[in-house]
Short mmCIF file of C-alpha atoms in Angstrom, two decimals:
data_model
loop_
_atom_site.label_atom_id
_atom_site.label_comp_id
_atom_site.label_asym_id
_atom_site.label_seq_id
_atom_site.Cartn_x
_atom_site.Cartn_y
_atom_site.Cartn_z
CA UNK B 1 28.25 -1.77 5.92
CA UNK B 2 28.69 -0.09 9.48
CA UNK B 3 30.37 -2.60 12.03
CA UNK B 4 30.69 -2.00 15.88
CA UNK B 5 33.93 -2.83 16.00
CA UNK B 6 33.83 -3.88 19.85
CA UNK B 7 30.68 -5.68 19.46
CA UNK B 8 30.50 -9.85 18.49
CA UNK B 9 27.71 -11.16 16.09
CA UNK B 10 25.21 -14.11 15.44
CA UNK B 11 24.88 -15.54 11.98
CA UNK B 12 21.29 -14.27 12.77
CA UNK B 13 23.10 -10.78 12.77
CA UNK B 14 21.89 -9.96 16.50
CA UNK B 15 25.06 -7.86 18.07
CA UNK B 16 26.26 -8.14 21.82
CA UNK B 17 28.82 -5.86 23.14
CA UNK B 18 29.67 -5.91 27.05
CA UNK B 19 29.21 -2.86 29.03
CA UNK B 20 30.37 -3.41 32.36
CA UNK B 21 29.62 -6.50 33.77
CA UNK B 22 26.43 -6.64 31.00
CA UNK B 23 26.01 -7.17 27.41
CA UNK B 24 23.36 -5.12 25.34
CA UNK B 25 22.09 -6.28 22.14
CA UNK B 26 20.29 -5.04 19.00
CA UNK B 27 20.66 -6.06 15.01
CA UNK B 28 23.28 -4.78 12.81
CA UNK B 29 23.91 -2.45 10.60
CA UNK B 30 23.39 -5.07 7.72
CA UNK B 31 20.42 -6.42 9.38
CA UNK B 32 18.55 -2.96 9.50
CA UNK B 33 19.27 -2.47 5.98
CA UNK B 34 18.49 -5.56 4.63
CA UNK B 35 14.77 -5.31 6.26
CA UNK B 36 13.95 -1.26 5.57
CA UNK B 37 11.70 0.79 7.92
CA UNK B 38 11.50 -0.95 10.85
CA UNK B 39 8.02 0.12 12.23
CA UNK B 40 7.63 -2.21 15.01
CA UNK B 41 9.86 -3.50 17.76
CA UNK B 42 8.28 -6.28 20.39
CA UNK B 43 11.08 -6.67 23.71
CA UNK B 44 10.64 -9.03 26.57
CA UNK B 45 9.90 -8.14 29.93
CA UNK B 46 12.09 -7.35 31.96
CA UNK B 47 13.73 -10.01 34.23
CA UNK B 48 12.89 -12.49 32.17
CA UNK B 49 15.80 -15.35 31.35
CA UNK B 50 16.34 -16.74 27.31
CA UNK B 51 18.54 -19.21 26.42
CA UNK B 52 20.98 -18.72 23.25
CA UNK B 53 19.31 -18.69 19.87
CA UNK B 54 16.02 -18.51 21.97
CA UNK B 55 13.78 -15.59 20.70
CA UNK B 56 12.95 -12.60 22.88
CA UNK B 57 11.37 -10.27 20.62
CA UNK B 58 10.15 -9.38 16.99
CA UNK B 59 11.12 -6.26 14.60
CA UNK B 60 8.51 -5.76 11.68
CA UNK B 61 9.60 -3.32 9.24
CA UNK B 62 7.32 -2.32 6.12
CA UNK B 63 8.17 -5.51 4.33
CA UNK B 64 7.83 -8.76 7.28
CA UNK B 65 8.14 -9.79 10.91
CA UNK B 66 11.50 -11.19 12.09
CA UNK B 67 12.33 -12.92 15.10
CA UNK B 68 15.27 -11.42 17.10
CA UNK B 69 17.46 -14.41 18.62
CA UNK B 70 19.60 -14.17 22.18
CA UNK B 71 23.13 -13.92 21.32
CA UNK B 72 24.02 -15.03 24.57
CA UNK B 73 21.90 -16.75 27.76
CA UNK B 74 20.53 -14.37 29.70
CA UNK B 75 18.68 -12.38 31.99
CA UNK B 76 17.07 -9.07 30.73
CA UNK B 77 17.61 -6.16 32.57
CA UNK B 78 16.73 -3.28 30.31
CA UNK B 79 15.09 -3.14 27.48
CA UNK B 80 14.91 0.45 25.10
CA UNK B 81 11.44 1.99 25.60
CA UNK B 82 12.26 4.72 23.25
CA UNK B 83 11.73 2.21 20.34
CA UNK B 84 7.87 2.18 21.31
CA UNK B 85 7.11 5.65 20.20
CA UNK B 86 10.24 5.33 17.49
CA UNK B 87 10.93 2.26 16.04
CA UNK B 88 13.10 4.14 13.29
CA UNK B 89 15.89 4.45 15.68
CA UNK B 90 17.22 0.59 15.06
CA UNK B 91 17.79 2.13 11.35
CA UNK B 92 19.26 5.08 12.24
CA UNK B 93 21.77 3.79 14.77
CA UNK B 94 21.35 0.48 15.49
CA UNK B 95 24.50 0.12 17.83
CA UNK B 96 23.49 3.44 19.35
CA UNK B 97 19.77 4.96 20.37
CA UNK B 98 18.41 1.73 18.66
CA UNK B 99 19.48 -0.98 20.99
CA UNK B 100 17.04 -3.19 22.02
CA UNK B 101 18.14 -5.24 25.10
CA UNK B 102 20.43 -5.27 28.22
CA UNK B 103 20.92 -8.95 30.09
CA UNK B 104 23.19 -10.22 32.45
CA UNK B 105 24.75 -13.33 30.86
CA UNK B 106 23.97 -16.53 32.33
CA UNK B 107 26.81 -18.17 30.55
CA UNK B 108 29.84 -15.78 29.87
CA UNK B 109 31.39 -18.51 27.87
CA UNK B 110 29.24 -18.08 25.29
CA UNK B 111 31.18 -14.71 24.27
CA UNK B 112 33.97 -17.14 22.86
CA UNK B 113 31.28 -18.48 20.12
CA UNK B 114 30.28 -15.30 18.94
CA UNK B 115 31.72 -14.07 15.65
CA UNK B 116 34.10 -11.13 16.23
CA UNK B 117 33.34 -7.48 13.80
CA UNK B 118 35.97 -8.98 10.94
CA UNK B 119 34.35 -12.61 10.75
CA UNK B 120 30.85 -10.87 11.01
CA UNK B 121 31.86 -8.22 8.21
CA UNK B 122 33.00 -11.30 6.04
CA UNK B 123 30.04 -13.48 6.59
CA UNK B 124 27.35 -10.68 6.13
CA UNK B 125 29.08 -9.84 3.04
CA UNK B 126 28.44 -13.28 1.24
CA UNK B 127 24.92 -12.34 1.54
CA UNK V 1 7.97 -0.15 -9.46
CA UNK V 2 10.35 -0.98 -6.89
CA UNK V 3 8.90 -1.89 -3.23
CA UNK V 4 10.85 0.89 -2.18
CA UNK V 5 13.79 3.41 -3.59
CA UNK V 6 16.59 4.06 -1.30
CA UNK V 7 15.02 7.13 0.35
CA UNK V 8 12.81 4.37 2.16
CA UNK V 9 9.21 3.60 2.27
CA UNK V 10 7.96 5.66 5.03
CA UNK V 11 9.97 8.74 4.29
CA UNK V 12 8.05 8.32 0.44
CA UNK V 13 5.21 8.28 1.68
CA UNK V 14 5.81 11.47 3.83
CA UNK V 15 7.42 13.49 1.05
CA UNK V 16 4.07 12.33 -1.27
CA UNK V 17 1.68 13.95 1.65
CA UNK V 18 4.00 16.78 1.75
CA UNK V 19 5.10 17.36 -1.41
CA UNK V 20 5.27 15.54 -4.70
CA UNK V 21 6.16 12.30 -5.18
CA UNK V 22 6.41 10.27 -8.63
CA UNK V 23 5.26 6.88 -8.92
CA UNK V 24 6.17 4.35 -11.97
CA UNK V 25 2.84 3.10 -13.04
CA UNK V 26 3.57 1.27 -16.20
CA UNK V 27 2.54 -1.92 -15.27
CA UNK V 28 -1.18 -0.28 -15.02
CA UNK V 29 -3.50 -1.11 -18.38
CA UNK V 30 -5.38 0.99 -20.67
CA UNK V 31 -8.23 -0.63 -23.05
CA UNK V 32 -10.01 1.49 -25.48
CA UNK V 33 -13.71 1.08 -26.19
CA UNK V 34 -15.34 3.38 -29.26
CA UNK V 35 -17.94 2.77 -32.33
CA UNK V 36 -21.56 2.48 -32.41
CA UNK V 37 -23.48 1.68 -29.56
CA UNK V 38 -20.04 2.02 -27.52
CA UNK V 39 -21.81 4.17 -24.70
CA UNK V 40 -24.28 1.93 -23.89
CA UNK V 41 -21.90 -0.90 -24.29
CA UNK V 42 -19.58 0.55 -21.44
CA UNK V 43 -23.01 1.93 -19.04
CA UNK V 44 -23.98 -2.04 -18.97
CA UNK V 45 -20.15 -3.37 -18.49
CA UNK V 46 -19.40 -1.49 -15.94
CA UNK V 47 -20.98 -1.08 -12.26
CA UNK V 48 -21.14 3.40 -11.83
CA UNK V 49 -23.11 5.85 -13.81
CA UNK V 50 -21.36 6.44 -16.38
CA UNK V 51 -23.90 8.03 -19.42
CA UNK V 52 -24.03 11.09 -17.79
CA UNK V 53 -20.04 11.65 -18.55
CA UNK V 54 -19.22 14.62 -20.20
CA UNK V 55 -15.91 14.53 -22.80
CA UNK V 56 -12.95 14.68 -20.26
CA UNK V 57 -14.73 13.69 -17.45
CA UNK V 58 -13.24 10.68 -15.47
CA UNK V 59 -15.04 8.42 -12.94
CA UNK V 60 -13.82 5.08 -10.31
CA UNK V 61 -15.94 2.10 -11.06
CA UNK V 62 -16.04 -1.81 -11.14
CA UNK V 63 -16.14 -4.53 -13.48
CA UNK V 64 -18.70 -7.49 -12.03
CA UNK V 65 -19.61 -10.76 -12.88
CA UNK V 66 -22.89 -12.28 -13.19
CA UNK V 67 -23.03 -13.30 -9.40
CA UNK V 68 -22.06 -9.66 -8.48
CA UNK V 69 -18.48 -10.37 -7.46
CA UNK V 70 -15.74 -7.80 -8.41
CA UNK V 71 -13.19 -8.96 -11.38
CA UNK V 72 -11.90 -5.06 -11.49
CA UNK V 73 -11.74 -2.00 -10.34
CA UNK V 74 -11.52 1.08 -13.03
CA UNK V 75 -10.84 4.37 -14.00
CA UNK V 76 -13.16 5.54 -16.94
CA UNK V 77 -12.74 7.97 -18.98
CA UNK V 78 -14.75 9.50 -21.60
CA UNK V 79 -12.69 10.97 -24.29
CA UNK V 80 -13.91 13.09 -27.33
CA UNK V 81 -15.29 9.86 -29.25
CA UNK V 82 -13.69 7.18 -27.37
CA UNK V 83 -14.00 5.58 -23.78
CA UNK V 84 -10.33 5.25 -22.01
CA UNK V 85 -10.51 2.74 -19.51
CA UNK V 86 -7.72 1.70 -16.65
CA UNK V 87 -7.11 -1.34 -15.76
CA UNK V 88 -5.14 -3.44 -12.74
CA UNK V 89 -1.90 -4.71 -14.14
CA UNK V 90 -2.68 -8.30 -13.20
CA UNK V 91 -6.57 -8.41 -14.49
CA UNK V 92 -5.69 -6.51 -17.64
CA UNK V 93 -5.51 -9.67 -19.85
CA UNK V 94 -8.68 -11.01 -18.46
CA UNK V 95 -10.24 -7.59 -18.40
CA UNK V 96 -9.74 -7.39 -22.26
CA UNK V 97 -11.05 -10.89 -22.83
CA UNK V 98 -14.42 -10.17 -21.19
CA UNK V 99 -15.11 -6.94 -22.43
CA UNK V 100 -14.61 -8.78 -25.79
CA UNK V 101 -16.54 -11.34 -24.74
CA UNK V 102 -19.19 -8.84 -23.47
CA UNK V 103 -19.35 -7.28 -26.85
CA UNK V 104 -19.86 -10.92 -28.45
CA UNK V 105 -23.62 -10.87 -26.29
CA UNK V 106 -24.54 -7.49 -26.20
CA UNK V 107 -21.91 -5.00 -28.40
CA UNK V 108 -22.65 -3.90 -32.16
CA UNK V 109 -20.84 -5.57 -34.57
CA UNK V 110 -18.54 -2.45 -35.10
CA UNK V 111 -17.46 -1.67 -31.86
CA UNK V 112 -14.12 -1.60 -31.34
CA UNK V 113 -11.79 -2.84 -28.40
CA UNK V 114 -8.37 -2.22 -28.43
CA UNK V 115 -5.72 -2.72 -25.47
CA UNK V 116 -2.98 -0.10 -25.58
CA UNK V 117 -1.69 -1.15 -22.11
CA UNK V 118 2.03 -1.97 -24.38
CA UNK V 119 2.53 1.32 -26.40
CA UNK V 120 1.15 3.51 -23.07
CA UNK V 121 3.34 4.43 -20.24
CA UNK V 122 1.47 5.54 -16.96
CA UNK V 123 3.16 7.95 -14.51
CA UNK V 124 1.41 9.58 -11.28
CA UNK V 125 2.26 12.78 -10.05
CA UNK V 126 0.97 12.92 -6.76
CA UNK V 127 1.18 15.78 -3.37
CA UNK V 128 0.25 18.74 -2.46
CA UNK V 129 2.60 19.85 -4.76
CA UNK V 130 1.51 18.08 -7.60
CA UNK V 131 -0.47 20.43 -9.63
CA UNK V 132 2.10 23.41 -9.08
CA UNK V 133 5.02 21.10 -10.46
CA UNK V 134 2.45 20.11 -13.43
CA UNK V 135 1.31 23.48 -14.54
CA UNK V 136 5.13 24.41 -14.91
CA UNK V 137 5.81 21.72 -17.14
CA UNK V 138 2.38 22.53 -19.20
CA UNK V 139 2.59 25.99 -19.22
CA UNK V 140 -0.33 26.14 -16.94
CA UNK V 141 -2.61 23.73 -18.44
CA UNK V 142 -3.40 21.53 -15.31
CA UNK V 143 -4.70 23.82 -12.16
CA UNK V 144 -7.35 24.68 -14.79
CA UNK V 145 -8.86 21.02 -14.88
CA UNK V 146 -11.36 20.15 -11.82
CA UNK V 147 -10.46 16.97 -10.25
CA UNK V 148 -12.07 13.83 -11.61
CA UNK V 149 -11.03 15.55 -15.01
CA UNK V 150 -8.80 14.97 -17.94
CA UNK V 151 -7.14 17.08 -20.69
CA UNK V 152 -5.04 16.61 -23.17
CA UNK V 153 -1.56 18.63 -22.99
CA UNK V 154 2.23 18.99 -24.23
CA UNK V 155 4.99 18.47 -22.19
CA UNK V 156 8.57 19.21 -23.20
CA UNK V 157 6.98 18.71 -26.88
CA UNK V 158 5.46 14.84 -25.65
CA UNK V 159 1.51 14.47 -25.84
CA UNK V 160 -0.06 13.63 -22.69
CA UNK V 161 -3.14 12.41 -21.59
CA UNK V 162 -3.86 14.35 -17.96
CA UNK V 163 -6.32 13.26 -15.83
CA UNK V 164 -6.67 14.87 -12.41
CA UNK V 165 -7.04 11.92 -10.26
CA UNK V 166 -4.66 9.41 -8.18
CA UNK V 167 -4.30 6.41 -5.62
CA UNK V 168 -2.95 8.59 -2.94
CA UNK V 169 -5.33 10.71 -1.21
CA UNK V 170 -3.10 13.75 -2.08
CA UNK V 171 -4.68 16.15 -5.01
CA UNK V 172 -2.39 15.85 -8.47
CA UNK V 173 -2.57 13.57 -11.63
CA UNK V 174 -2.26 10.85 -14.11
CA UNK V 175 0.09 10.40 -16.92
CA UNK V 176 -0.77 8.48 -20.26
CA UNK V 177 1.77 9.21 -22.88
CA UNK V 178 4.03 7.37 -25.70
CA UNK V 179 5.77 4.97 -23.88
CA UNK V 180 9.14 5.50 -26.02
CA UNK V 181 9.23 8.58 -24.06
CA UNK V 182 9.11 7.35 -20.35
CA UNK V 183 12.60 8.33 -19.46
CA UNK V 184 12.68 12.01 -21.04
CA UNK V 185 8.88 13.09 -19.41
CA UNK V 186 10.36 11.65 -15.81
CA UNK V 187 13.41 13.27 -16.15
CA UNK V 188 12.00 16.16 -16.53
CA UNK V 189 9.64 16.09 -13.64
CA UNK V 190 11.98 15.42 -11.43
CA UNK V 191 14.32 18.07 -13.06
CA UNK V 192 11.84 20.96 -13.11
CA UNK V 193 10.94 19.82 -8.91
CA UNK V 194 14.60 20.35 -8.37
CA UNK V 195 14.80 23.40 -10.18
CA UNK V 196 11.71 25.35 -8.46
CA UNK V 197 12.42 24.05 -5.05
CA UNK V 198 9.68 21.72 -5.03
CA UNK V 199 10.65 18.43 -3.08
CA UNK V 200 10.34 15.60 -5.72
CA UNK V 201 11.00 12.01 -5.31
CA UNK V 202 10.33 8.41 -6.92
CA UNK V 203 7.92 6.32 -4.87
CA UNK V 204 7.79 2.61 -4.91
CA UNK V 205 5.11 -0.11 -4.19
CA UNK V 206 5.03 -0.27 -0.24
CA UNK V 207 4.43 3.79 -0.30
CA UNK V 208 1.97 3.53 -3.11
CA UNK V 209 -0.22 0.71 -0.66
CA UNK V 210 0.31 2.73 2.29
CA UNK V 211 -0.84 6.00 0.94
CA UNK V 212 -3.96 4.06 -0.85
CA UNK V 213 -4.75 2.88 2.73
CA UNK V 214 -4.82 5.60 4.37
CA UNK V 215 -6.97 7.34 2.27
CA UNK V 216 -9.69 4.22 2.12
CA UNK V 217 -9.07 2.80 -1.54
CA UNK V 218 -8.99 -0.51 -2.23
CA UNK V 219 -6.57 -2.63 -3.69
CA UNK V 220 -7.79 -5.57 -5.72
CA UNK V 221 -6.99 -8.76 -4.42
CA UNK V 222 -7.66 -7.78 -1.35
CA UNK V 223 -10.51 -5.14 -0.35
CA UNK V 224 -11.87 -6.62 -3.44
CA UNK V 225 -11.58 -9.65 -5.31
CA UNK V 226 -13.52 -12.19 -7.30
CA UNK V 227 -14.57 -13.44 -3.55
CA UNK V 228 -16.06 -10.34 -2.69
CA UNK V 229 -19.02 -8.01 -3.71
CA UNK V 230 -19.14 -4.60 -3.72
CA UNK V 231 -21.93 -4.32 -1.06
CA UNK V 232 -19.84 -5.67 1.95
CA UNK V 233 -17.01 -3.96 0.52
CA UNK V 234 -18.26 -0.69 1.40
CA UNK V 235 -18.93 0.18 -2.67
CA UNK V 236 -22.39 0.51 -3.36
CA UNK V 237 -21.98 4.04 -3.47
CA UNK V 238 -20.13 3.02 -7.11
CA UNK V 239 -22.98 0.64 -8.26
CA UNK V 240 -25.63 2.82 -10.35
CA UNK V 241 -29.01 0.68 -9.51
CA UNK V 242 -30.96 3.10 -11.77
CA UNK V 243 -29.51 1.33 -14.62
CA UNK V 244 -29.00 -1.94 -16.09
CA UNK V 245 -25.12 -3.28 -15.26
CA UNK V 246 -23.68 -7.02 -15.26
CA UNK V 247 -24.02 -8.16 -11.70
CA UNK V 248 -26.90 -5.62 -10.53
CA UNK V 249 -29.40 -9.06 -10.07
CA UNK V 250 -27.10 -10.52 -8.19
CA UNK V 251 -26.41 -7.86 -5.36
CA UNK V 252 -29.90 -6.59 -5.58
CA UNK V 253 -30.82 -10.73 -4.45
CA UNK V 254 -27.23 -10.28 -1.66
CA UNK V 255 -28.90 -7.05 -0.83
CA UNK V 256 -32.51 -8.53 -0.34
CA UNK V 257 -30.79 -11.39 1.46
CA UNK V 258 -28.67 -9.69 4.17
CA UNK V 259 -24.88 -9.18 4.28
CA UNK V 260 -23.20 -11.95 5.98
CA UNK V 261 -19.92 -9.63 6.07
CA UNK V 262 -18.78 -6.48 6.07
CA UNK V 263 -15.50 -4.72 5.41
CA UNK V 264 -14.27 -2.70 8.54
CA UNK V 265 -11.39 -0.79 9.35
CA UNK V 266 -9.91 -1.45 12.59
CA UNK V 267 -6.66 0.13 14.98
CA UNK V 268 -4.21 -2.19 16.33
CA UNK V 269 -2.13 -2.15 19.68
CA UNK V 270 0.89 -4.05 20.07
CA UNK V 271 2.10 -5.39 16.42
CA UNK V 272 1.59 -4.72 13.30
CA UNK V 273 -1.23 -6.29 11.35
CA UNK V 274 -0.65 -8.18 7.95
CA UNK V 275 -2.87 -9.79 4.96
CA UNK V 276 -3.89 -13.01 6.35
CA UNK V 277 -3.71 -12.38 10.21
CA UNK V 278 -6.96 -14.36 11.70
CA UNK V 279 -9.41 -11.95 13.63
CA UNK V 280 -11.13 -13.15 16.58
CA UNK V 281 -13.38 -12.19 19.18
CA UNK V 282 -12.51 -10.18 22.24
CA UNK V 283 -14.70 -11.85 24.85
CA UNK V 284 -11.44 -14.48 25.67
CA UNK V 285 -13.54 -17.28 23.11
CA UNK V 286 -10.44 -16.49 20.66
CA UNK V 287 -13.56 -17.14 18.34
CA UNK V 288 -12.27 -16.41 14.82
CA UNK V 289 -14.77 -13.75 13.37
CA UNK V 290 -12.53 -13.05 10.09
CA UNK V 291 -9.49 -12.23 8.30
CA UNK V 292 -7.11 -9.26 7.64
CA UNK V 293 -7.12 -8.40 3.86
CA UNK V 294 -4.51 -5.61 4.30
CA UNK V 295 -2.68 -4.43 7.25
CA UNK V 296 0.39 -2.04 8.05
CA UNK V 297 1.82 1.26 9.52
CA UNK V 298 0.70 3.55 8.48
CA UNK V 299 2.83 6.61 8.30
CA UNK V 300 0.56 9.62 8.40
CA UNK V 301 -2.06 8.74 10.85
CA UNK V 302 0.94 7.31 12.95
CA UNK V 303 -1.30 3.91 13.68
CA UNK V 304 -1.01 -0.20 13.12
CA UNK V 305 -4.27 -0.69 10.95
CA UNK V 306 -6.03 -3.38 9.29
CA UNK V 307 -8.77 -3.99 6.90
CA UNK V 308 -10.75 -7.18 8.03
CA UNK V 309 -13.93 -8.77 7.03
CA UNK V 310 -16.02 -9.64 9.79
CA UNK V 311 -19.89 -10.08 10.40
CA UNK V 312 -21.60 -6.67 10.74
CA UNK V 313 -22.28 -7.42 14.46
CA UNK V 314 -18.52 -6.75 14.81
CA UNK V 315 -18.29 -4.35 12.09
CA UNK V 316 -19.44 -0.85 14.11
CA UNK V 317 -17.35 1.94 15.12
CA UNK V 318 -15.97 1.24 18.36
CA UNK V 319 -16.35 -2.53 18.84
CA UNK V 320 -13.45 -4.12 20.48
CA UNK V 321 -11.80 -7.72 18.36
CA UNK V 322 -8.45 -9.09 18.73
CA UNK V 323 -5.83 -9.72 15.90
CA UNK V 324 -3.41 -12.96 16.12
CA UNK V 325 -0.28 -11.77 15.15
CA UNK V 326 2.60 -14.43 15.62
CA UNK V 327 -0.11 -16.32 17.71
CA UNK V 328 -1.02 -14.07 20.00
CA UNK V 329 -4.30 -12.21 20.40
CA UNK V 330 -3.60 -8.05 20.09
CA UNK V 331 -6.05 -5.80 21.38
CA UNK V 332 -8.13 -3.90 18.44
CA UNK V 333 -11.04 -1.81 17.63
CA UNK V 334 -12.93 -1.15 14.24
CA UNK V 335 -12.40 2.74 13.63
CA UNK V 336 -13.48 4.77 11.15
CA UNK V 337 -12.45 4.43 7.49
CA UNK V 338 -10.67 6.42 5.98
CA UNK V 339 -7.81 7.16 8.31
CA UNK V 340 -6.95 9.75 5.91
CA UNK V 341 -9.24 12.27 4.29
CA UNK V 342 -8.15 13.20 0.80
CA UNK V 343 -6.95 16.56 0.05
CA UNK V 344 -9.37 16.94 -2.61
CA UNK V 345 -12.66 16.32 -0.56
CA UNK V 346 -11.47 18.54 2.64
#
């Protein structure tokens, strides 16, 4: 199992890291396996504001749909256009070229919930 | 047969288009049919023309009920004295009991019908590679049979039943052989693809659907079922209404009557279609107008496609529908089927 080792996880295995005074999000390494060829990403528009755990997009791969939950409160910023024409790119580097979101946080506290990479790596393991 | 092996679903179905790709195909069944009166037996069972069959020749067909619905789709294959038919894994039990059944009405008393779905094993050897990686495993023996043709051959010493057909759209074959030698013959396919340089890889379920898809066949249980006739399926072309068949008074009264559906392939933007999704009108009504039987990506023709049932109003090339997906309506339109043109009918 890859882990981004400056990056903080959801149970849901979504994945924020801060860049600057933003966060960008995408699923893990675990999560991309576990689901196979992703073939579809849906992202939000942008400017529009989630709450935590709130659901701002869906990945399908071959197998099923999957909601993809805000790590954090938000407001989007960016979202990754190149997963339009290549959805692949969330299973070939999901921390990378496959991230799906950028948002300003809404509530920077929320960073303190998150799971850090060792608690993550622990917790996806049980699976 | 896994849904995928770890190379990954789409990649499999790439390297089959491409190359060769193996696919697991035990679970399929094969039931036997031979004695007196067996050829006429199996003409009025089953739904194509089948008398005209020469020894070796193999043909696609369906089994049909009295009311015209479809119980089965086939392979048949006439064999030197014997009728070899193929079966769906999960209608092979209930295939067995009608034809039994069948013979209790119509059959001679010393026909014989004999399941050998348990001591068979079923491979497919499927790509554009296909036949080269088979004729160096049969010295030969394979590029010499015409598709929708069957031989029998040794390979590595193990007797196998070739027919030159598939589920793929790509040109290659069928494998029937002793099932006690399963591991050995696969082995060696893959083996003798590594050796000659010819890209050769195990392909699971989710490949095997997508590839059928593509290239128009239908999977019962969905295209087709015991809900469905052939006629709105798109299948008359494999109902022989020259000749007497179980089910040909039924569609003849559906055909006199009007369709009230018709299967239609259709392109999706903005999700991906699945089995199940509701399909509605595009006028804004959100009218629903029919279902999704099978939808996916589809990795060849690089499109999000669906096959729906839907009145044949909304069932021409070109007309715009909508697809619910999560609950909200996606832009569509009914192309034409197949998105994929097998290799062996270019």
């Amino acid at each position: 199992m890859n882990i981004d080792k400056n990056a903080r996880y959801r149970t849901s295995h979504e994945y924020a890291r801060k860049e600057g005074a933003e966060v960008v999000a995408g699923i893990s390494d675990h999560a991309q396996d576990s689901l196979g060829d992703i073939v579809f990403v849906e992202l939000p528009e942008l400017g529009k504001s989630f709450k935590q755990g709130e659901a701002f997009g869906v990945v399908e791969s071959v197998k099923a749909a999957s909601d993809l939950y805000m790590p954090m409160s938000g407001k989007i910023t960016a979202v990754n256009g190149d997963l339009q024409g290549d959805p692949s790119l969330v299973n070939k580097d999901c921390y990378g070229k496959g991230w799906m979101i950028r948002f300003s946080p809404t509530n920077a506290g929320e960073w303190d919930g998150l799971m850090d990479a060792a608690a993550y790596e622990k917790e996806a393991g049980k699976e | 047969m896994p849904i995928s092996y770890p190379t990954g679903a789409v990649e499999e179905h790439l390297i089959t288009r491409r190359s060769a790709g193996l696919f697991d195909i035990d679970h399929m069944g094969q039931i036997e049919i031979s004695g007196p009166g067996a050829d006429e037996f199996v003409s009025h069972a089953v739904s194509s023309k089948v008398i005209d069959m020469k020894d070796g020749d193999a043909r696609y067909s369906l089994l049909l009920d009295e009311a015209g619905l479809v119980l089965d789709d086939l392979f048949v294959y006439k064999l030197p004295g014997r009728w070899w038919i193929v079966v769906n894994a999960s209608n092979r039990e209930a295939d067995f009991a009608w034809f039994k059944k069948l013979a209790g009405k119509t059959g001679t008393p010393a026909l014989k019908i004999i399941d050998h779905s348990e001591a068979t094993y079923m491979i497919a050897v499927q790509g554009p590679r296909a036949i080269e990686l088979m004729d160096l495993v049969s010295g030969k023996a394979v590029s010499v049979l015409p598709r929708f043709t069957s031989g029998e051959l040794k390979i590595g010493g193990i007797p196998v039943l070739f027919g030159r057909t598939g589920y793929t759209g790509e040109d290659g074959g069928e494998l029937f052989f002793p099932a006690e030698r399963a591991v050995e013959l696969w082995e060696l396919l893959l083996a003798t693809g590594a050796k000659h340089g010819i890209e050769t890889k195990a392909i699971g379920l989710a490949a095997r659907d997508s590839l059928r898809f593509e290239a128009g066949m239908p999977l019962h249980g969905h295209e087709i079922s015991p809900s469905i006739n052939p006629l709105e399926a798109g299948f008359k072309w494999a109902c022989d209404f020259e000749k007497d068949f179980v089910g040909k008074a039924a569609l003849e009264r559906i055909q006199a009557e009007g369709l009230k559906r018709k299967l239609a392939g259709i392109e999706v933007s903005g999700g991906v279609p699945r089995e199940g999704y509701e399909v509605v009108a595009a006028d804004g009504s959100l009218k629903l107008i029919g279902s999704c039987v099978a939808g996916m990506f589809c990795p060849t023709a690089k499109k999000y496609a669906a096959n729906v049932f839907v009145p044949p109003e909304f069932a021409k090339v070109g007309t715009k529908v909508q697809v619910l997906i999560h609950g909200k309506p996606k832009d569509a339109v009914v192309i034409k089927r197949p998105l994929y043109i097998p290799a062996y009918r270019r």
